[in-house]
Coordinates of C-alpha atoms in Angstrom, one line a residue:
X31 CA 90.9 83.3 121.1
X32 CA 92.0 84.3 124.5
X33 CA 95.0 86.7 125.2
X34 CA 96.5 84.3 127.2
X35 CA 96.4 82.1 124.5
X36 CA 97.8 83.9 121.8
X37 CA 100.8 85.1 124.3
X38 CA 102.3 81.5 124.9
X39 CA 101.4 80.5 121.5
X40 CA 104.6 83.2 121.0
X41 CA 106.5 82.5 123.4
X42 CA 106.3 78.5 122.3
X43 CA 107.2 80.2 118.9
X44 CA 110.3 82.6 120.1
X45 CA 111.0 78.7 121.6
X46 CA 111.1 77.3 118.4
X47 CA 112.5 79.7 116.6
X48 CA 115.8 79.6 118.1
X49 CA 115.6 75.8 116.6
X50 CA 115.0 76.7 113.2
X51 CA 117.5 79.6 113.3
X52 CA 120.3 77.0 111.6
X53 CA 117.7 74.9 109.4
X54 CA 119.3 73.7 106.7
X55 CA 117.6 74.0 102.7
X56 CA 116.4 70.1 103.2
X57 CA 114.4 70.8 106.0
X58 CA 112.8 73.8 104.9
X59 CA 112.3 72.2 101.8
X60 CA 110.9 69.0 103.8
X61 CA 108.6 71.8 105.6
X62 CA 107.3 73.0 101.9
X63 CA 106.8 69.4 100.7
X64 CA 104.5 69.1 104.1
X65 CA 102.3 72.1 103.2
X66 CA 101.9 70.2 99.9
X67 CA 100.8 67.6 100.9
X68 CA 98.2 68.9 103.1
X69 CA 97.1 71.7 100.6
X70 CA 96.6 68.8 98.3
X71 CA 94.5 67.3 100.8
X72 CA 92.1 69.8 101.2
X73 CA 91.7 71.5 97.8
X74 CA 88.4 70.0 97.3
X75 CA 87.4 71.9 101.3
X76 CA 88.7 75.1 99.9
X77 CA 87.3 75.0 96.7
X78 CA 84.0 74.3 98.4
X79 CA 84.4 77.3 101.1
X80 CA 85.4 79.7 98.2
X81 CA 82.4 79.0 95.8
X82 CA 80.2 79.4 99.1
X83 CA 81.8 82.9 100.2
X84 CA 82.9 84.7 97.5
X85 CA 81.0 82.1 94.6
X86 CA 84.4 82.0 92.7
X87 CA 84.0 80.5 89.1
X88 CA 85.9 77.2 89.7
X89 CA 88.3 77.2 87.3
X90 CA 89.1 81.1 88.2
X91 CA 89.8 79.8 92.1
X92 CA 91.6 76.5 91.2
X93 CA 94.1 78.8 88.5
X94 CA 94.6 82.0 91.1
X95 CA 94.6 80.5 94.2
X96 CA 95.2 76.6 94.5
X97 CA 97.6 76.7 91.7
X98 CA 99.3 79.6 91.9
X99 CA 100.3 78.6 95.5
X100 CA 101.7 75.3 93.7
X101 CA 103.6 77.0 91.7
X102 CA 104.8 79.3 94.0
X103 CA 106.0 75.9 96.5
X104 CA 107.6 74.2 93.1
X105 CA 109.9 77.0 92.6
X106 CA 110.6 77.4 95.8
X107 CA 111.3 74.2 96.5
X108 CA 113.6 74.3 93.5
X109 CA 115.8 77.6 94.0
X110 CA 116.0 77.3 98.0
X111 CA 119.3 76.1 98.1
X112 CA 120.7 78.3 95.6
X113 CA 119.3 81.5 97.6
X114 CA 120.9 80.2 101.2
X115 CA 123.9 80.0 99.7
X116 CA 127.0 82.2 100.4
X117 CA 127.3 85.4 97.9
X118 CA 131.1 85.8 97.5
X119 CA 131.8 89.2 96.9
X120 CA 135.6 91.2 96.0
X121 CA 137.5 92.1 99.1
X122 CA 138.3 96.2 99.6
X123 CA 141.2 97.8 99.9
X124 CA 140.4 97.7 103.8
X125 CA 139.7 93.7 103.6
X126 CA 142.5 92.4 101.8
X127 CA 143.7 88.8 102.6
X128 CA 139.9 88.0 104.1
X129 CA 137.2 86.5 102.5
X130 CA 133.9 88.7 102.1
X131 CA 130.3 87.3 101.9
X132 CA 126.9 87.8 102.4
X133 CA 124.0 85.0 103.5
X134 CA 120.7 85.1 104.3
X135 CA 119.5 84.0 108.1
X136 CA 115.5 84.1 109.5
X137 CA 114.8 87.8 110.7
X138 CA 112.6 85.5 113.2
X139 CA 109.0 84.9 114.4
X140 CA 106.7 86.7 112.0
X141 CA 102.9 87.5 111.8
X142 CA 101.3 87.3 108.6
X143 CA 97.6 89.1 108.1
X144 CA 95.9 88.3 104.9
X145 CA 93.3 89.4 103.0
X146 CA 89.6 87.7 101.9
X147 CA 89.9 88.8 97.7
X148 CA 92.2 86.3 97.5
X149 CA 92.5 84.5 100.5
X150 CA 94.4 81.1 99.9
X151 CA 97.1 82.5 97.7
X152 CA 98.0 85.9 99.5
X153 CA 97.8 83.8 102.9
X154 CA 99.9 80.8 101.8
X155 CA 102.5 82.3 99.6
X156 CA 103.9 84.3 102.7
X157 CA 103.4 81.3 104.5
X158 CA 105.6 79.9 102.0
X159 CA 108.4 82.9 102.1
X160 CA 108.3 82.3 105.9
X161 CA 108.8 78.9 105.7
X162 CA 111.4 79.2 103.0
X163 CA 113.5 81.8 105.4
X164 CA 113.0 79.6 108.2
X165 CA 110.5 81.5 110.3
X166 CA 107.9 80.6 112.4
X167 CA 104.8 82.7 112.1
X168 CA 101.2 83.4 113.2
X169 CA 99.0 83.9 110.3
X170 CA 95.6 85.6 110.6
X171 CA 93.0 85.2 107.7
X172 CA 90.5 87.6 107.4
X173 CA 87.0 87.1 109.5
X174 CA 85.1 88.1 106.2
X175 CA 85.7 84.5 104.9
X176 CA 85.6 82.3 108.1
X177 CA 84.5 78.6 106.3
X178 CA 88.0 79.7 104.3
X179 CA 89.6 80.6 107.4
X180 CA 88.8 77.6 108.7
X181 CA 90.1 75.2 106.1
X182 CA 93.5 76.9 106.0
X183 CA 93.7 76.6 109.8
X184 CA 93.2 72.9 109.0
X185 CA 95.8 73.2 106.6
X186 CA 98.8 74.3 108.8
X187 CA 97.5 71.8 111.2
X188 CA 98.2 68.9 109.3
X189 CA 101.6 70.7 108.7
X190 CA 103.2 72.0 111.6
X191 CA 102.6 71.6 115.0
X192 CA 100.9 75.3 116.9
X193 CA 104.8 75.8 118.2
X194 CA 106.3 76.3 114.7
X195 CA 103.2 78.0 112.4
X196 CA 99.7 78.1 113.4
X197 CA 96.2 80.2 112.0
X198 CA 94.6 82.3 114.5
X199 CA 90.7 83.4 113.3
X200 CA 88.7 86.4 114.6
X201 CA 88.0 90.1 113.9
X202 CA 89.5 93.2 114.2
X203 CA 90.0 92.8 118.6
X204 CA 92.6 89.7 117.4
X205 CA 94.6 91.8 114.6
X206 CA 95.0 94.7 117.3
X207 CA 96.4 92.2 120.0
X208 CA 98.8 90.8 117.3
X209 CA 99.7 93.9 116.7
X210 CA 100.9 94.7 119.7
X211 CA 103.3 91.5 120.0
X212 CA 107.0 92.1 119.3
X213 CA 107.3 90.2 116.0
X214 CA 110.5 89.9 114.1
X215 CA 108.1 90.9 110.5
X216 CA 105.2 92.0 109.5
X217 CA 103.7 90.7 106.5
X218 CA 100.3 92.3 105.4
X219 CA 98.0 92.4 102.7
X220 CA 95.4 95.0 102.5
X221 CA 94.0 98.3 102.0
X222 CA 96.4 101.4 102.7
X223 CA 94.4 102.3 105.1
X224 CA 95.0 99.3 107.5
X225 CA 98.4 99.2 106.5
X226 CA 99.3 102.4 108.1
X227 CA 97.4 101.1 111.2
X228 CA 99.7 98.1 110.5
X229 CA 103.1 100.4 110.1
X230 CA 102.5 102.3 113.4
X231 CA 102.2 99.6 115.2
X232 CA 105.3 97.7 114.2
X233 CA 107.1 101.2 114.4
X234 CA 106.9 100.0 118.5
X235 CA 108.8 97.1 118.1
X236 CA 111.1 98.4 115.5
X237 CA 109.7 95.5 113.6
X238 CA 110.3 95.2 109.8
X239 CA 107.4 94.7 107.3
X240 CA 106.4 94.0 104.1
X241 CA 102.7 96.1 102.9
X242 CA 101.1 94.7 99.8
X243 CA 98.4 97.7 99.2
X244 CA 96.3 98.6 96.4
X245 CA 95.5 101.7 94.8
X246 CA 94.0 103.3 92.0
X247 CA 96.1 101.2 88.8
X248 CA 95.2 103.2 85.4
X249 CA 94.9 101.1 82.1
X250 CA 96.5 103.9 79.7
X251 CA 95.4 103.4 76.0
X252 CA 97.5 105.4 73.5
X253 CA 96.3 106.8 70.3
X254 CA 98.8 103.4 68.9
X255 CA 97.4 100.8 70.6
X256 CA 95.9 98.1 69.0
X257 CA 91.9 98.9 70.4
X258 CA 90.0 94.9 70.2
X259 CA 93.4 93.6 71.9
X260 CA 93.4 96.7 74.8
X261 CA 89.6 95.6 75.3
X262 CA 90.1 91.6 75.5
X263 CA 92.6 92.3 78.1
X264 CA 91.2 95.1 80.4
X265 CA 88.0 93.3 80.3
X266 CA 89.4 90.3 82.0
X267 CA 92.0 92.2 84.1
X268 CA 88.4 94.5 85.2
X269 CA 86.3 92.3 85.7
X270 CA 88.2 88.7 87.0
X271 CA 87.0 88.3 90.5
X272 CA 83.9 90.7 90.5
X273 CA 87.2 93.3 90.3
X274 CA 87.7 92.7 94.0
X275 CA 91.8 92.6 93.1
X276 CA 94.3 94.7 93.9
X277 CA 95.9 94.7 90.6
X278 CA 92.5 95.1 88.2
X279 CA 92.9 98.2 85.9
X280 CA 91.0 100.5 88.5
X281 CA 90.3 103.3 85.1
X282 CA 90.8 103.5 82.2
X283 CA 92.5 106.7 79.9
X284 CA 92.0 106.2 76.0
X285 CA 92.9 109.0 73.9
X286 CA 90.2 111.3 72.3
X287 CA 90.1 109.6 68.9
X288 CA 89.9 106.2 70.6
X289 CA 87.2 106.4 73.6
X290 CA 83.7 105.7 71.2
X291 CA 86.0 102.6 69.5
X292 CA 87.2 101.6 72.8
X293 CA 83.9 101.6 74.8
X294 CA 82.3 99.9 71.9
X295 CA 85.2 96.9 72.1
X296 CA 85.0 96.8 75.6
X297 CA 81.5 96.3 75.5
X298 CA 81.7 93.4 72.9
X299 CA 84.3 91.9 75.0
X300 CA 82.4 92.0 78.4
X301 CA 79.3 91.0 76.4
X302 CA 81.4 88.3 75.0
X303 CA 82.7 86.9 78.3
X304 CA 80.0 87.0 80.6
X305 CA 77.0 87.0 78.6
X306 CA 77.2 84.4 76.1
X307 CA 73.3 83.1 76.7
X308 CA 72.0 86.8 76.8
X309 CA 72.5 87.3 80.5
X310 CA 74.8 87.4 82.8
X311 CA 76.6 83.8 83.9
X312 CA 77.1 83.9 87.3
X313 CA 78.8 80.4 87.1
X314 CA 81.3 82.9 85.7
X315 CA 81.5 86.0 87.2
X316 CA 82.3 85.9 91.1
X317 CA 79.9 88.5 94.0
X318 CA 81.1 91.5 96.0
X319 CA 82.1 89.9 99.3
X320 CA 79.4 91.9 101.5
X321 CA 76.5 94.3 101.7
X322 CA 78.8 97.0 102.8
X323 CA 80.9 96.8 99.8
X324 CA 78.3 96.6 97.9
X325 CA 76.6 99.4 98.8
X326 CA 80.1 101.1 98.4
X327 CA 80.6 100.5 95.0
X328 CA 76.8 101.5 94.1
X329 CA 77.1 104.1 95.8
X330 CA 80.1 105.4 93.7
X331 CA 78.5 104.6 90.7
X332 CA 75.2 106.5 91.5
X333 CA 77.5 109.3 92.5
X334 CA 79.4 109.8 89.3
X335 CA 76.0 109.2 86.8
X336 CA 74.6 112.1 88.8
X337 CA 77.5 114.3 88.0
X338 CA 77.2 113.9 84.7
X339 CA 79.2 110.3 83.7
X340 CA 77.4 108.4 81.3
X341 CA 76.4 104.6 81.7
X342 CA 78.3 102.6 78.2
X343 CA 77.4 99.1 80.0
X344 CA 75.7 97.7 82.7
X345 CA 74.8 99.2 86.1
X346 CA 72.7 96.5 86.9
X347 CA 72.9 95.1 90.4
X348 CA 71.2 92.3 93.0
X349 CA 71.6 93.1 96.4
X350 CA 69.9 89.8 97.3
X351 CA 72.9 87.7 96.3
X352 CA 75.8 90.7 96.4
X353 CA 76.0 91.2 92.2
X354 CA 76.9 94.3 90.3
X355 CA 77.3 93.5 86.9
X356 CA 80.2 94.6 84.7
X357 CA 79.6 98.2 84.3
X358 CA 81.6 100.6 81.9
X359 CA 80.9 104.3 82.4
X360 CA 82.2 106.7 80.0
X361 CA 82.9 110.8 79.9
X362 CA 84.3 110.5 84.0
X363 CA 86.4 113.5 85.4
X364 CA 88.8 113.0 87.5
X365 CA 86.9 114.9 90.4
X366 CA 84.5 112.7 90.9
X367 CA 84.4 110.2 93.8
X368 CA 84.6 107.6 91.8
X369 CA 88.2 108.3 90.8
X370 CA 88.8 109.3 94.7
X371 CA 89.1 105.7 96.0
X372 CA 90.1 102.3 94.9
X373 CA 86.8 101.1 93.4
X374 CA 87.6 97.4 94.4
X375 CA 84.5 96.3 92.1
X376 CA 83.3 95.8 88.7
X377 CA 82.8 99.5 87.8
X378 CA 85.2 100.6 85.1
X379 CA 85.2 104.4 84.5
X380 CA 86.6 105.9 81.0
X381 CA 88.5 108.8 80.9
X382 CA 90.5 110.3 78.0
X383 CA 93.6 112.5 77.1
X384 CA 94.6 114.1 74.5
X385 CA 98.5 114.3 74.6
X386 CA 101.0 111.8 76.8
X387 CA 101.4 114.5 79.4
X388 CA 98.0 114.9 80.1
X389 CA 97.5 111.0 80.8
X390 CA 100.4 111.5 83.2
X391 CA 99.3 114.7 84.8
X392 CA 96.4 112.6 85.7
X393 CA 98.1 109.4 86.7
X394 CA 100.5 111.8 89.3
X395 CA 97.5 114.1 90.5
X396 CA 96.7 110.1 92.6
X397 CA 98.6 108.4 94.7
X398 CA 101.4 105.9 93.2
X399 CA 99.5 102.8 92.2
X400 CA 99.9 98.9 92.8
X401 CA 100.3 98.5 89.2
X402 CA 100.0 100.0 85.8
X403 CA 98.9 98.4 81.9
X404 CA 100.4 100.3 78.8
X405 CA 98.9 99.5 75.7
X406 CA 100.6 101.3 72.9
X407 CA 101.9 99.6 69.3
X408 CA 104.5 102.1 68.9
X409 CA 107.9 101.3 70.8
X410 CA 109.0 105.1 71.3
X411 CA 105.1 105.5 73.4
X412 CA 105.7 102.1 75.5
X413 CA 108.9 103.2 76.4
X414 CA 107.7 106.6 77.0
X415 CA 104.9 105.4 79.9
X416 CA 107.3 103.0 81.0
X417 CA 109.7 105.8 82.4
X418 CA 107.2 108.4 83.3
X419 CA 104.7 106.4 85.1
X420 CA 105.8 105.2 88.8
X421 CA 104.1 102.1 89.8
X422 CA 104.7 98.8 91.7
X423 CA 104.7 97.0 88.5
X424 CA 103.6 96.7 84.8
X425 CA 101.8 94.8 82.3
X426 CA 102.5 96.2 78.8
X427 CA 99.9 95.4 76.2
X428 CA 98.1 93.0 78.6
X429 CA 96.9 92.9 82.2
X430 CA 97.7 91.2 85.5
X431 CA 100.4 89.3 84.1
X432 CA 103.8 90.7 86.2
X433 CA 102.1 89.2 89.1
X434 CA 102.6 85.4 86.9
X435 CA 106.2 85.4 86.7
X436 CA 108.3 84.4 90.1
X437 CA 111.4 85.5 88.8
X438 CA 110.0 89.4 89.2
X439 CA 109.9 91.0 92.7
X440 CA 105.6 91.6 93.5
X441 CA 105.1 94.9 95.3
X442 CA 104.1 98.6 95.2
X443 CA 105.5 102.3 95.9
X444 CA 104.2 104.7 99.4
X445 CA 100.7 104.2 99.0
X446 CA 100.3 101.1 97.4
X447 CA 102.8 99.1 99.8
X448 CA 106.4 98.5 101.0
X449 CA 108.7 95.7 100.1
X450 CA 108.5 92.9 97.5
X451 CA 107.1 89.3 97.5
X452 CA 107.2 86.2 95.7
X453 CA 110.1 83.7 94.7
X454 CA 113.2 85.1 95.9
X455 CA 112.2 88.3 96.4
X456 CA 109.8 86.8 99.7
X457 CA 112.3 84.4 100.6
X458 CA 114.9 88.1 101.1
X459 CA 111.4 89.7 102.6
X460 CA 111.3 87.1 105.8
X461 CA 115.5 87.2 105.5
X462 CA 118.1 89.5 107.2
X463 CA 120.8 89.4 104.4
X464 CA 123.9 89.8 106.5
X465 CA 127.2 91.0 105.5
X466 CA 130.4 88.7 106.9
X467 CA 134.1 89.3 106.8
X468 CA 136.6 86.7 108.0
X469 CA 139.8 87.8 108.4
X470 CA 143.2 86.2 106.7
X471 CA 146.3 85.1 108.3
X472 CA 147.5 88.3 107.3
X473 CA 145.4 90.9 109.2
X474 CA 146.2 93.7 107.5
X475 CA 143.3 96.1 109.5
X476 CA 146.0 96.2 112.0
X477 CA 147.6 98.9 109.9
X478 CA 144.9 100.9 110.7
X479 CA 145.1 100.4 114.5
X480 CA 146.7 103.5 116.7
X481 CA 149.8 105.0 117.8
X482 CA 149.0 106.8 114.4
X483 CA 151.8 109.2 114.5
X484 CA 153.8 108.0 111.7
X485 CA 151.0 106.5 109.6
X486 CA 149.6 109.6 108.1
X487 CA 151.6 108.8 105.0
X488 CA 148.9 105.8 104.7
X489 CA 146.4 108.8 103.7
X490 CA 147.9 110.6 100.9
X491 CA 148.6 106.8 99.7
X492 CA 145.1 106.2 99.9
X493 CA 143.8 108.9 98.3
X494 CA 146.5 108.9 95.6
X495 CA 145.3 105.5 94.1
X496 CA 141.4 105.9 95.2
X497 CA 140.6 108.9 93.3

């Protein structure tokens, strides 16, 4: 797209902008009950694009991605009006005889840049927070999945007209001139790497933003925890996806007296899951989204068997059609490369510890993950992780499932992102919450106004009854 282009495209935005600046909830909500329509409309497009790009197990994109969005629009839909509304708080000393509020009002024409792991829910549910805030926006799917790309573009079409939202598609040349617009927010999903990129440049604009990073996300498995249940549910948080999400227990640390049990389970559970006819179902199990990833995550994997980690499951991979097969590897140390990076695949290394501290000494030697799984039975341990361990969010005794409920803010910590998503939390992300006095017959703040000569009594008053 040319530069030209994309330059009145804002400019007809800033345009309308200034329109949807006093929306009321009806029409925002009429706006969400349009994207529904049109999502509907081409769910059988996107599920077709998906299965081509990324070969997503159908069920696993209709419940993450098409559904998910639903949900997100129904709740929406349902608490919008509620969240516009005035917030009455107390007047102050300082405000008597006024009334005190705050409100929520569009921070103004945003640009949201969304990933290709996920790429209908983590492009529409901003699109959604936008929408709910009553903000235009440019939204730029990633080039790796262009057929999806192209279907959401066809989406917001046969929503809004290029003047209120619109999808821009290209490669990295677009995202840098976008970058260099002066939008109102920022909303990007992504590696930390990018999203520094990403920070910088809406540091020239002043321009406010919301990062939803990644990191490394450790499964802890205490000496308590219940070992087949830990497996079931680090199996599917690993290994949903191919493991390309941000949230999938990047490691695991079991205790000592738990690893052989726990690689054993894990094993069964994997074994159980994906390869239920004696090989692996790939009408199950999605592929890494390129070559280069691929080689990536090999490449890690190679690294840390020739250091010494030992292969528990799998290792297997087809470079012809992008699989790696669920792979567990055992006796890892935290030097290796493999516990360096975000794997971002389905390679699950096992460490272990031997007392609570150690697991954390671990956990704080990397940067502060996305998210964070606790599997313990006794409550004194849960409650134990749960204060030591600083993460964006997490599951206790499961995986992934924070991310389910709307009613909880979605975000990380430094590294693994800035500001909070979903449900209200979105909606306030896209907002300016703005703090408004108006003043009573009364006006007492005149008390306060010069010659102040004989007011210094006023003082000792005040600080008499406010200490």
């Amino acid at each position: 797209m040319e530069t030209a282009t994309i330059y009145q495209l804002f400019e007809r935005q800033q345009q309308t902008q200034l329109q949807w600046l006093t929306s009321t909830a009806d029409e925002r909500i009429a706006r969400l009950k349009k994207l529904r329509k049109a999502l509907e409309q081409y769910r059988e497009a996107l599920q077709t694009s998906m299965q081509l790009e990324l070969r997503k197990p159908l069920f696993e994109l209709s419940l993450h991605e098409i559904e998910f969005v639903l949900a997100e629009l129904r709740y929406t839909i349902e608490n919008l009006k509620e969240w516009m509304a005035p917030k009455y708080v107390p007047a102050s000393m300082g405000t008597l005889s006024s009334v005190s509020y705050s409100q929520a009002q569009p921070r103004g024409v945003s640009l949201i840049l969304s990933p290709w792991n996920y790429p209908v829910q983590l492009t529409l549910c901003p699109v959604i927070a936008a929408i709910a805030a009553g903000c235009c926006c440019m939204v730029k799917p990633s080039e790796l999945v262009p057929q999806t790309a192209e279907v959401l573009q066809k989406i917001i079409a046969a929503a809004f007209t290029e003047a209120e939202i619109c999808v821009v598609n290209g490669g990295v040349e677009l995202s840098t001139l976008l970058l260099s617009l002066p939008f109102s927010h920022i909303h990007f999903t992504g590696s930390p790497q990018v999203g520094k990129v990403v920070m910088k440049a809406a540091a020239e604009h002043l321009c406010e933003v919301t990062l939803e990073l990644g990191g490394k996300s450790p499964a802890v498995v205490d000496e308590t925890a219940n070992v087949a249940h830990a497996a079931a549910a680090i199996t599917f948080g690993k290994f949903v996806n191919a493991g390309q999400t941000c949230i999938a227990p990047d490691y695991v640390l079991v205790h000592t007296s738990l690893a052989e049990k726990l690689v054993v389970a894990l094993s069964q559970a994997v074994k159980k899951n994906y390869y239920s006819t004696g090989k692996l179902e790939k009408a199950d199990y999605a592929q890494i989204i390129n070559a280069k990833h691929f080689d990536r995550i090999t490449g890690l994997l190679q690294d840390a068997l020739a250091q010494g980690a030992r292969l528990a499951l799998g290792g297997e991979s087809t470079k012809a059609d992008l699989t790696i097969e669920p792979t567990i590897v055992a006796g890892v140390r935290a030097d290796m490369k493999l516990m360096q990076e975000e794997i971002f695949g389905p390679v699950l290394p096992i460490l272990t510890f031997n007392t609570p501290q150690e697991a954390l000494d671990i956990i704080r030697a990397l940067d502060k993950p996305l998210a964070a799984y606790i599997f313990a039975g006794k409550a004194r341990r849960k409650d134990f992780y749960l204060a030591q361990i600083q993460a964006g969010g997490i599951t206790v005794n499961d995986t992934l499932l924070h991310i389910a409920n709307m009613n909880l803010p979605f975000g990380g910590i430094n590294n693994s992102g800035v500001g909070k998503t979903h449900g209200h939390y979105g909606f306030m992300g896209f907002s300016n919450e703005r703090g408004i006095v108006k003043q009573g017959w009364m006006r007492l703040s005149r008390v306060a106004h010069p010659p102040y000569a004989r007011k210094n009594w006023m003082i000792r008053v005040m600080r008499y009854f406010l200490r």
